[in-house]
Amino acid sequence: MIIGVGALGSSSSEMLVRAGVGKITLMDRDYVEESNLQRQQLFSEEDVKNQTPKVIAAKNRLQAINSHTIIEAKVIDVGVEELDSIAEEVDVIIDATDNFDTRLIINDICQKYRKPWVYGACVASYGVTFTVLPDETPCLQCLMDHIPNDGATCDTVGIISPAVQMVVAHQVTEVIKLLTDNQDALSGKLIAFDLWKNQQMELKVATLKDENCPSCSQAKYPNLEYQAQVKTAVLCGRNTVQIRAGTQKNFHFIQFKEHLKDLNLTNFFSNPYLVSFEIDPFRIVVFKDGRTLIHGTKNPQEAKKLYYRFVG
């Protein structure tokens, strides 16, 4: 199963279909936009014109490459219920998402059903990947304090396509090892790189497995609980959607504010309590505790898309 069919998801799905994988399930909530074409290789200008959902456009292209692969395309906003209903059936999950909220849900679902998954992320020229094996390796919850995160996203600082392909190369290779029963060949390391700066790091993380981790050691799966999930609410009469992060998420307001200052955003404003800016036709206000107002829409899905683009 591939969760997210953007840059990482479109590239990894094509590699696996060409490799002859028998069945792939694609999950993504979004449709194809012009800005996607720079790095999301399965899509075309025709898909942009038709606002084709990414999973549908991807399936059409992938079936033309290999008609023998069974491809399930699910146009959904991936959450706990969606993953809980299918995770037990799959062999391995590829993380190709754009936010840590979904990744932490993937992490706990995979711990719950004892499924391996391959974490991957990239922005600008930087990328990182790690294969999580339940009961054997640290999980993402264990590693959260060791993974750099400055709030940058592909939409705020861009990304170069070679960084995508480097992450995909690592992710897909690990998946092929798992599908062919070659676990002894797995990397076992957190791999990070910056192509622009000619830097690469491979970190042995076995000792970072936390005996008190609620996800992989205590089997409490905190990220599957309601209070840990992102919540949206349409504010009556205001053409605004409010978004609250889960109670367990830490929001680094000062760091976030400093990052936004460098982006030359329209009508940027900040004070000790909030930061606001405009992305025509929307106005986004982020409070010190991470609570966010998306003015200019009543659509929770549209609001969440903007939230993950700019709040990260």
mmCIF file of C-alpha atoms in Angstrom:
data_model
loop_
_atom_site.group_PDB
_atom_site.id
_atom_site.type_symbol
_atom_site.label_atom_id
_atom_site.label_comp_id
_atom_site.label_asym_id
_atom_site.label_seq_id
_atom_site.Cartn_x
_atom_site.Cartn_y
_atom_site.Cartn_z
ATOM 1 C CA MET A 1 0.000 0.000 0.000
ATOM 2 C CA ILE A 2 1.253 3.443 -0.955
ATOM 3 C CA ILE A 3 -0.137 6.316 1.099
ATOM 4 C CA GLY A 4 0.133 9.551 -0.852
ATOM 5 C CA VAL A 5 0.485 9.744 -4.622
ATOM 6 C CA GLY A 6 2.527 12.887 -4.966
ATOM 7 C CA ALA A 7 6.224 12.975 -5.777
ATOM 8 C CA LEU A 8 7.293 9.954 -3.712
ATOM 9 C CA GLY A 9 4.145 7.944 -4.296
ATOM 10 C CA SER A 10 3.978 8.357 -8.060
ATOM 11 C CA SER A 11 7.641 7.443 -8.520
ATOM 12 C CA SER A 12 7.614 4.468 -6.155
ATOM 13 C CA SER A 13 4.390 3.079 -7.625
ATOM 14 C CA GLU A 14 5.836 3.205 -11.133
ATOM 15 C CA MET A 15 9.004 1.412 -10.046
ATOM 16 C CA LEU A 16 7.021 -1.327 -8.303
ATOM 17 C CA VAL A 17 4.591 -1.807 -11.189
ATOM 18 C CA ARG A 18 7.505 -2.111 -13.609
ATOM 19 C CA ALA A 19 9.088 -4.613 -11.202
ATOM 20 C CA GLY A 20 5.987 -6.788 -11.444
ATOM 21 C CA VAL A 21 4.404 -6.399 -7.999
ATOM 22 C CA GLY A 22 1.063 -8.229 -8.092
ATOM 23 C CA LYS A 23 -1.182 -5.758 -6.278
ATOM 24 C CA ILE A 24 -0.820 -2.156 -5.171
ATOM 25 C CA THR A 25 -3.303 -0.018 -3.244
ATOM 26 C CA LEU A 26 -3.009 3.738 -3.755
ATOM 27 C CA MET A 27 -4.488 6.246 -1.297
ATOM 28 C CA ASP A 28 -4.600 10.027 -1.750
ATOM 29 C CA ARG A 29 -7.147 12.802 -1.140
ATOM 30 C CA ASP A 30 -5.901 15.288 -3.740
ATOM 31 C CA TYR A 31 -6.253 16.080 -7.445
ATOM 32 C CA VAL A 32 -3.545 16.994 -9.977
ATOM 33 C CA GLU A 33 -2.432 20.649 -10.110
ATOM 34 C CA GLU A 34 0.017 22.367 -12.442
ATOM 35 C CA SER A 35 2.670 22.790 -9.733
ATOM 36 C CA ASN A 36 2.748 18.986 -9.332
ATOM 37 C CA LEU A 37 4.164 18.377 -12.820
ATOM 38 C CA GLN A 38 7.666 19.488 -11.845
ATOM 39 C CA ARG A 39 8.220 16.439 -9.662
ATOM 40 C CA GLN A 40 5.244 14.032 -9.910
ATOM 41 C CA GLN A 41 6.118 11.977 -12.943
ATOM 42 C CA LEU A 42 2.905 10.043 -13.629
ATOM 43 C CA PHE A 43 0.814 13.129 -14.382
ATOM 44 C CA SER A 44 0.250 15.300 -17.456
ATOM 45 C CA GLU A 45 -1.201 18.676 -18.402
ATOM 46 C CA GLU A 46 -4.400 16.859 -19.380
ATOM 47 C CA ASP A 47 -4.753 15.632 -15.789
ATOM 48 C CA VAL A 48 -4.350 19.230 -14.604
ATOM 49 C CA LYS A 49 -7.000 20.445 -17.044
ATOM 50 C CA ASN A 50 -9.469 17.788 -15.879
ATOM 51 C CA GLN A 51 -8.547 18.120 -12.174
ATOM 52 C CA THR A 52 -8.202 14.349 -12.132
ATOM 53 C CA PRO A 53 -7.777 12.803 -8.663
ATOM 54 C CA LYS A 54 -4.169 11.725 -8.288
ATOM 55 C CA VAL A 55 -4.954 8.081 -7.589
ATOM 56 C CA ILE A 56 -7.126 7.864 -10.720
ATOM 57 C CA ALA A 57 -4.553 9.529 -12.969
ATOM 58 C CA ALA A 58 -1.855 7.312 -11.469
ATOM 59 C CA LYS A 59 -3.885 4.134 -11.937
ATOM 60 C CA ASN A 60 -4.595 4.964 -15.595
ATOM 61 C CA ARG A 61 -0.903 5.495 -16.322
ATOM 62 C CA LEU A 62 0.271 2.490 -14.299
ATOM 63 C CA GLN A 63 -2.173 0.101 -15.960
ATOM 64 C CA ALA A 64 -0.837 1.234 -19.330
ATOM 65 C CA ILE A 65 2.646 0.268 -18.127
ATOM 66 C CA ASN A 66 1.693 -3.121 -16.672
ATOM 67 C CA SER A 67 -1.847 -4.415 -17.169
ATOM 68 C CA HIS A 68 -1.160 -7.484 -14.998
ATOM 69 C CA THR A 69 -0.746 -5.540 -11.748
ATOM 70 C CA ILE A 70 -3.969 -5.153 -9.780
ATOM 71 C CA ILE A 71 -4.281 -1.515 -8.734
ATOM 72 C CA GLU A 72 -6.807 -0.284 -6.185
ATOM 73 C CA ALA A 73 -7.286 3.482 -6.275
ATOM 74 C CA LYS A 74 -8.887 5.089 -3.230
ATOM 75 C CA VAL A 75 -9.723 8.803 -3.357
ATOM 76 C CA ILE A 76 -9.833 9.373 0.400
ATOM 77 C CA ASP A 77 -8.376 11.486 3.164
ATOM 78 C CA VAL A 78 -6.339 8.851 4.962
ATOM 79 C CA GLY A 79 -7.103 8.550 8.646
ATOM 80 C CA VAL A 80 -7.333 5.939 11.374
ATOM 81 C CA GLU A 81 -10.556 4.306 10.169
ATOM 82 C CA GLU A 82 -9.392 4.120 6.552
ATOM 83 C CA LEU A 83 -6.103 2.433 7.466
ATOM 84 C CA ASP A 84 -7.606 0.207 10.129
ATOM 85 C CA SER A 85 -9.954 -1.310 7.560
ATOM 86 C CA ILE A 86 -7.236 -2.432 5.149
ATOM 87 C CA ALA A 87 -3.833 -2.596 6.869
ATOM 88 C CA GLU A 88 -4.192 -6.225 7.902
ATOM 89 C CA GLU A 89 -4.445 -7.257 4.228
ATOM 90 C CA VAL A 90 -1.230 -5.657 2.939
ATOM 91 C CA ASP A 91 2.374 -6.887 3.076
ATOM 92 C CA VAL A 92 4.154 -3.553 3.421
ATOM 93 C CA ILE A 93 3.246 0.149 3.512
ATOM 94 C CA ILE A 94 5.145 2.968 1.821
ATOM 95 C CA ASP A 95 4.900 6.392 3.425
ATOM 96 C CA ALA A 96 4.622 8.986 0.660
ATOM 97 C CA THR A 97 2.649 11.534 2.661
ATOM 98 C CA ASP A 98 3.253 15.229 3.238
ATOM 99 C CA ASN A 99 2.717 15.479 6.993
ATOM 100 C CA PHE A 100 3.712 13.882 10.294
ATOM 101 C CA ASP A 101 0.143 13.530 11.547
ATOM 102 C CA THR A 102 -0.556 10.857 8.940
ATOM 103 C CA ARG A 103 2.884 9.294 9.384
ATOM 104 C CA LEU A 104 2.309 8.793 13.089
ATOM 105 C CA ILE A 105 -1.033 7.143 12.343
ATOM 106 C CA ILE A 106 0.728 4.857 9.843
ATOM 107 C CA ASN A 107 3.323 4.110 12.504
ATOM 108 C CA ASP A 108 0.765 2.994 15.087
ATOM 109 C CA ILE A 109 -1.380 1.064 12.597
ATOM 110 C CA CYS A 110 1.697 -0.860 11.494
ATOM 111 C CA GLN A 111 2.639 -1.585 15.101
ATOM 112 C CA LYS A 112 -0.909 -2.759 15.797
ATOM 113 C CA TYR A 113 -0.972 -5.179 12.838
ATOM 114 C CA ARG A 114 2.766 -5.977 12.863
ATOM 115 C CA LYS A 115 3.315 -4.682 9.332
ATOM 116 C CA PRO A 116 6.625 -3.285 8.061
ATOM 117 C CA TRP A 117 6.574 0.207 6.601
ATOM 118 C CA VAL A 118 9.094 2.505 4.969
ATOM 119 C CA TYR A 119 9.203 6.118 6.114
ATOM 120 C CA GLY A 120 10.310 8.677 3.548
ATOM 121 C CA ALA A 121 10.351 12.456 3.289
ATOM 122 C CA CYS A 122 12.014 15.107 1.168
ATOM 123 C CA VAL A 123 12.028 18.881 0.785
ATOM 124 C CA ALA A 124 14.320 21.234 -1.146
ATOM 125 C CA SER A 125 17.414 19.061 -1.747
ATOM 126 C CA TYR A 126 17.120 17.099 1.502
ATOM 127 C CA GLY A 127 15.714 13.611 1.992
ATOM 128 C CA VAL A 128 15.408 10.990 4.726
ATOM 129 C CA THR A 129 14.191 7.402 4.876
ATOM 130 C CA PHE A 130 13.976 4.530 7.352
ATOM 131 C CA THR A 131 12.401 1.077 7.389
ATOM 132 C CA VAL A 132 10.352 0.295 10.488
ATOM 133 C CA LEU A 133 10.015 -3.356 11.489
ATOM 134 C CA PRO A 134 7.602 -3.949 14.395
ATOM 135 C CA ASP A 135 9.219 -5.700 17.387
ATOM 136 C CA GLU A 136 12.688 -5.262 15.836
ATOM 137 C CA THR A 137 13.533 -1.626 15.095
ATOM 138 C CA PRO A 138 12.694 1.690 16.736
ATOM 139 C CA CYS A 139 9.401 3.075 15.444
ATOM 140 C CA LEU A 140 8.823 6.603 14.187
ATOM 141 C CA GLN A 141 7.582 7.686 17.612
ATOM 142 C CA CYS A 142 10.951 6.648 19.074
ATOM 143 C CA LEU A 143 12.814 8.658 16.418
ATOM 144 C CA MET A 144 10.769 11.863 16.430
ATOM 145 C CA ASP A 145 13.270 13.785 18.545
ATOM 146 C CA HIS A 146 16.107 12.782 16.211
ATOM 147 C CA ILE A 147 14.538 13.743 12.861
ATOM 148 C CA PRO A 148 15.131 17.405 11.899
ATOM 149 C CA ASN A 149 11.967 19.398 11.163
ATOM 150 C CA ASP A 150 12.087 23.158 10.611
ATOM 151 C CA GLY A 151 8.552 23.485 9.249
ATOM 152 C CA ALA A 152 9.671 23.738 5.616
ATOM 153 C CA THR A 153 7.419 22.107 3.016
ATOM 154 C CA CYS A 154 7.652 21.597 -0.740
ATOM 155 C CA ASP A 155 5.193 24.460 -1.226
ATOM 156 C CA THR A 156 7.134 26.924 0.909
ATOM 157 C CA VAL A 157 10.731 26.182 -0.131
ATOM 158 C CA GLY A 158 10.326 23.977 -3.215
ATOM 159 C CA ILE A 159 12.044 20.705 -4.058
ATOM 160 C CA ILE A 160 14.345 19.382 -6.737
ATOM 161 C CA SER A 161 13.297 16.180 -8.454
ATOM 162 C CA PRO A 162 16.621 14.325 -7.904
ATOM 163 C CA ALA A 163 15.993 14.480 -4.134
ATOM 164 C CA VAL A 164 12.668 12.727 -4.728
ATOM 165 C CA GLN A 165 14.280 10.009 -6.811
ATOM 166 C CA MET A 166 16.984 9.401 -4.208
ATOM 167 C CA VAL A 167 14.419 8.813 -1.454
ATOM 168 C CA VAL A 168 12.340 6.617 -3.780
ATOM 169 C CA ALA A 169 15.398 4.543 -4.690
ATOM 170 C CA HIS A 170 15.962 3.742 -1.013
ATOM 171 C CA GLN A 171 12.279 3.139 -0.248
ATOM 172 C CA VAL A 172 11.568 0.874 -3.212
ATOM 173 C CA THR A 173 14.758 -1.137 -2.726
ATOM 174 C CA GLU A 174 13.750 -1.828 0.881
ATOM 175 C CA VAL A 175 10.248 -2.837 -0.236
ATOM 176 C CA ILE A 176 11.621 -5.256 -2.835
ATOM 177 C CA LYS A 177 13.821 -6.827 -0.150
ATOM 178 C CA LEU A 178 10.762 -7.298 2.060
ATOM 179 C CA LEU A 179 8.549 -8.685 -0.700
ATOM 180 C CA THR A 180 11.217 -11.171 -1.767
ATOM 181 C CA ASP A 181 11.926 -12.350 1.794
ATOM 182 C CA ASN A 182 15.390 -10.835 2.018
ATOM 183 C CA GLN A 183 15.133 -9.101 5.379
ATOM 184 C CA ASP A 184 18.790 -9.772 6.125
ATOM 185 C CA ALA A 185 19.642 -7.305 3.352
ATOM 186 C CA LEU A 186 17.636 -4.429 4.866
ATOM 187 C CA SER A 187 19.600 -1.289 5.669
ATOM 188 C CA GLY A 188 18.637 -1.026 9.339
ATOM 189 C CA LYS A 189 19.771 2.610 9.301
ATOM 190 C CA LEU A 190 18.207 6.039 9.175
ATOM 191 C CA ILE A 191 19.512 7.449 5.894
ATOM 192 C CA ALA A 192 19.583 11.201 5.316
ATOM 193 C CA PHE A 193 21.180 13.298 2.599
ATOM 194 C CA ASP A 194 21.368 16.769 1.090
ATOM 195 C CA LEU A 195 22.186 16.553 -2.613
ATOM 196 C CA TRP A 196 22.857 20.272 -2.968
ATOM 197 C CA LYS A 197 25.381 20.289 -0.138
ATOM 198 C CA ASN A 198 26.885 16.925 -1.159
ATOM 199 C CA GLN A 199 26.151 15.459 2.260
ATOM 200 C CA GLN A 200 24.977 11.980 3.253
ATOM 201 C CA MET A 201 24.509 10.357 6.637
ATOM 202 C CA GLU A 202 23.701 6.792 7.648
ATOM 203 C CA LEU A 203 22.802 6.508 11.301
ATOM 204 C CA LYS A 204 22.545 3.254 13.238
ATOM 205 C CA VAL A 205 19.428 3.751 15.338
ATOM 206 C CA ALA A 206 18.923 0.377 17.036
ATOM 207 C CA THR A 207 19.852 1.862 20.419
ATOM 208 C CA LEU A 208 17.147 4.536 20.044
ATOM 209 C CA LYS A 209 14.355 2.004 20.505
ATOM 210 C CA ASP A 210 12.562 3.337 23.565
ATOM 211 C CA GLU A 211 11.476 0.753 26.113
ATOM 212 C CA ASN A 212 8.821 3.212 27.279
ATOM 213 C CA CYS A 213 7.532 4.074 23.811
ATOM 214 C CA PRO A 214 3.712 3.937 23.904
ATOM 215 C CA SER A 215 3.564 2.887 20.256
ATOM 216 C CA CYS A 216 6.043 0.036 19.876
ATOM 217 C CA SER A 217 6.884 -1.044 23.441
ATOM 218 C CA GLN A 218 3.664 -0.548 25.379
ATOM 219 C CA ALA A 219 1.177 -1.233 22.523
ATOM 220 C CA LYS A 220 -1.035 1.697 23.514
ATOM 221 C CA TYR A 221 -1.023 3.221 19.995
ATOM 222 C CA PRO A 222 -1.595 6.824 21.144
ATOM 223 C CA ASN A 223 -1.764 8.237 17.606
ATOM 224 C CA LEU A 224 -4.884 6.181 16.881
ATOM 225 C CA GLU A 225 -6.801 7.811 19.721
ATOM 226 C CA TYR A 226 -9.340 10.515 18.925
ATOM 227 C CA GLN A 227 -7.676 13.217 20.998
ATOM 228 C CA ALA A 228 -4.403 12.772 19.092
ATOM 229 C CA GLN A 229 -5.924 13.370 15.662
ATOM 230 C CA VAL A 230 -6.217 16.627 13.706
ATOM 231 C CA LYS A 231 -9.712 18.085 14.052
ATOM 232 C CA THR A 232 -11.517 20.493 11.730
ATOM 233 C CA ALA A 233 -14.568 22.641 12.415
ATOM 234 C CA VAL A 234 -16.432 24.987 10.076
ATOM 235 C CA LEU A 235 -17.056 28.257 11.937
ATOM 236 C CA CYS A 236 -20.663 29.314 11.545
ATOM 237 C CA GLY A 237 -21.199 32.380 9.347
ATOM 238 C CA ARG A 238 -17.507 33.141 8.917
ATOM 239 C CA ASN A 239 -16.485 31.225 5.766
ATOM 240 C CA THR A 240 -13.672 29.815 7.891
ATOM 241 C CA VAL A 241 -12.383 26.413 8.923
ATOM 242 C CA GLN A 242 -10.591 25.959 12.256
ATOM 243 C CA ILE A 243 -7.960 23.249 12.530
ATOM 244 C CA ARG A 244 -6.565 21.900 15.786
ATOM 245 C CA ALA A 245 -3.621 19.521 15.974
ATOM 246 C CA GLY A 246 -3.800 16.511 18.262
ATOM 247 C CA THR A 247 -3.132 17.010 21.943
ATOM 248 C CA GLN A 248 0.195 15.135 21.781
ATOM 249 C CA LYS A 249 1.717 17.299 19.042
ATOM 250 C CA ASN A 250 4.277 19.935 20.003
ATOM 251 C CA PHE A 251 4.142 23.149 17.957
ATOM 252 C CA HIS A 252 7.334 25.224 17.768
ATOM 253 C CA PHE A 253 5.782 28.650 17.260
ATOM 254 C CA ILE A 254 8.925 30.788 17.325
ATOM 255 C CA GLN A 255 10.729 28.537 14.861
ATOM 256 C CA PHE A 256 7.659 28.471 12.602
ATOM 257 C CA LYS A 257 7.338 32.271 12.667
ATOM 258 C CA GLU A 258 11.008 32.776 11.789
ATOM 259 C CA HIS A 259 10.672 30.349 8.882
ATOM 260 C CA LEU A 260 7.663 32.219 7.454
ATOM 261 C CA LYS A 261 9.464 35.575 7.618
ATOM 262 C CA ASP A 262 11.851 34.398 4.905
ATOM 263 C CA LEU A 263 9.111 33.496 2.420
ATOM 264 C CA ASN A 264 7.919 36.986 1.379
ATOM 265 C CA LEU A 265 4.287 36.041 1.941
ATOM 266 C CA THR A 266 1.508 38.508 1.127
ATOM 267 C CA ASN A 267 0.319 40.679 4.067
ATOM 268 C CA PHE A 268 2.504 38.819 6.537
ATOM 269 C CA PHE A 269 1.881 39.880 10.133
ATOM 270 C CA SER A 270 3.027 38.533 13.474
ATOM 271 C CA ASN A 271 2.823 39.337 17.164
ATOM 272 C CA PRO A 272 3.625 37.299 20.291
ATOM 273 C CA TYR A 273 0.304 35.442 19.986
ATOM 274 C CA LEU A 274 -0.209 34.644 16.309
ATOM 275 C CA VAL A 275 1.072 34.897 12.758
ATOM 276 C CA SER A 276 -1.084 35.590 9.695
ATOM 277 C CA PHE A 277 -0.557 35.779 5.934
ATOM 278 C CA GLU A 278 -2.494 35.541 2.694
ATOM 279 C CA ILE A 279 -2.464 33.019 -0.133
ATOM 280 C CA ASP A 280 -5.044 34.451 -2.533
ATOM 281 C CA PRO A 281 -7.981 34.009 -1.964
ATOM 282 C CA PHE A 282 -7.311 32.657 1.537
ATOM 283 C CA ARG A 283 -6.053 34.207 4.767
ATOM 284 C CA ILE A 284 -4.292 31.883 7.193
ATOM 285 C CA VAL A 285 -3.931 32.659 10.898
ATOM 286 C CA VAL A 286 -1.791 30.415 13.111
ATOM 287 C CA PHE A 287 -1.937 30.858 16.889
ATOM 288 C CA LYS A 288 0.839 30.183 19.377
ATOM 289 C CA ASP A 289 -0.590 26.791 20.317
ATOM 290 C CA GLY A 290 -0.787 25.700 16.658
ATOM 291 C CA ARG A 291 -4.522 26.266 16.290
ATOM 292 C CA THR A 292 -5.104 27.514 12.751
ATOM 293 C CA LEU A 293 -7.896 29.443 11.021
ATOM 294 C CA ILE A 294 -8.254 29.134 7.259
ATOM 295 C CA HIS A 295 -10.401 32.094 6.118
ATOM 296 C CA GLY A 296 -11.995 31.934 2.671
ATOM 297 C CA THR A 297 -13.361 28.386 2.623
ATOM 298 C CA LYS A 298 -15.982 26.186 4.274
ATOM 299 C CA ASN A 299 -14.435 23.018 2.875
ATOM 300 C CA PRO A 300 -12.508 21.057 5.551
ATOM 301 C CA GLN A 301 -10.519 19.116 2.919
ATOM 302 C CA GLU A 302 -9.407 22.314 1.188
ATOM 303 C CA ALA A 303 -8.507 23.801 4.557
ATOM 304 C CA LYS A 304 -6.449 20.748 5.586
ATOM 305 C CA LYS A 305 -4.585 20.893 2.285
ATOM 306 C CA LEU A 306 -3.562 24.501 2.984
ATOM 307 C CA TYR A 307 -2.749 23.634 6.585
ATOM 308 C CA TYR A 308 -0.288 20.919 5.588
ATOM 309 C CA ARG A 309 1.230 23.104 2.863
ATOM 310 C CA PHE A 310 2.094 25.974 5.143
ATOM 311 C CA VAL A 311 1.965 24.803 8.737
ATOM 312 C CA GLY A 312 3.742 21.580 7.833
#
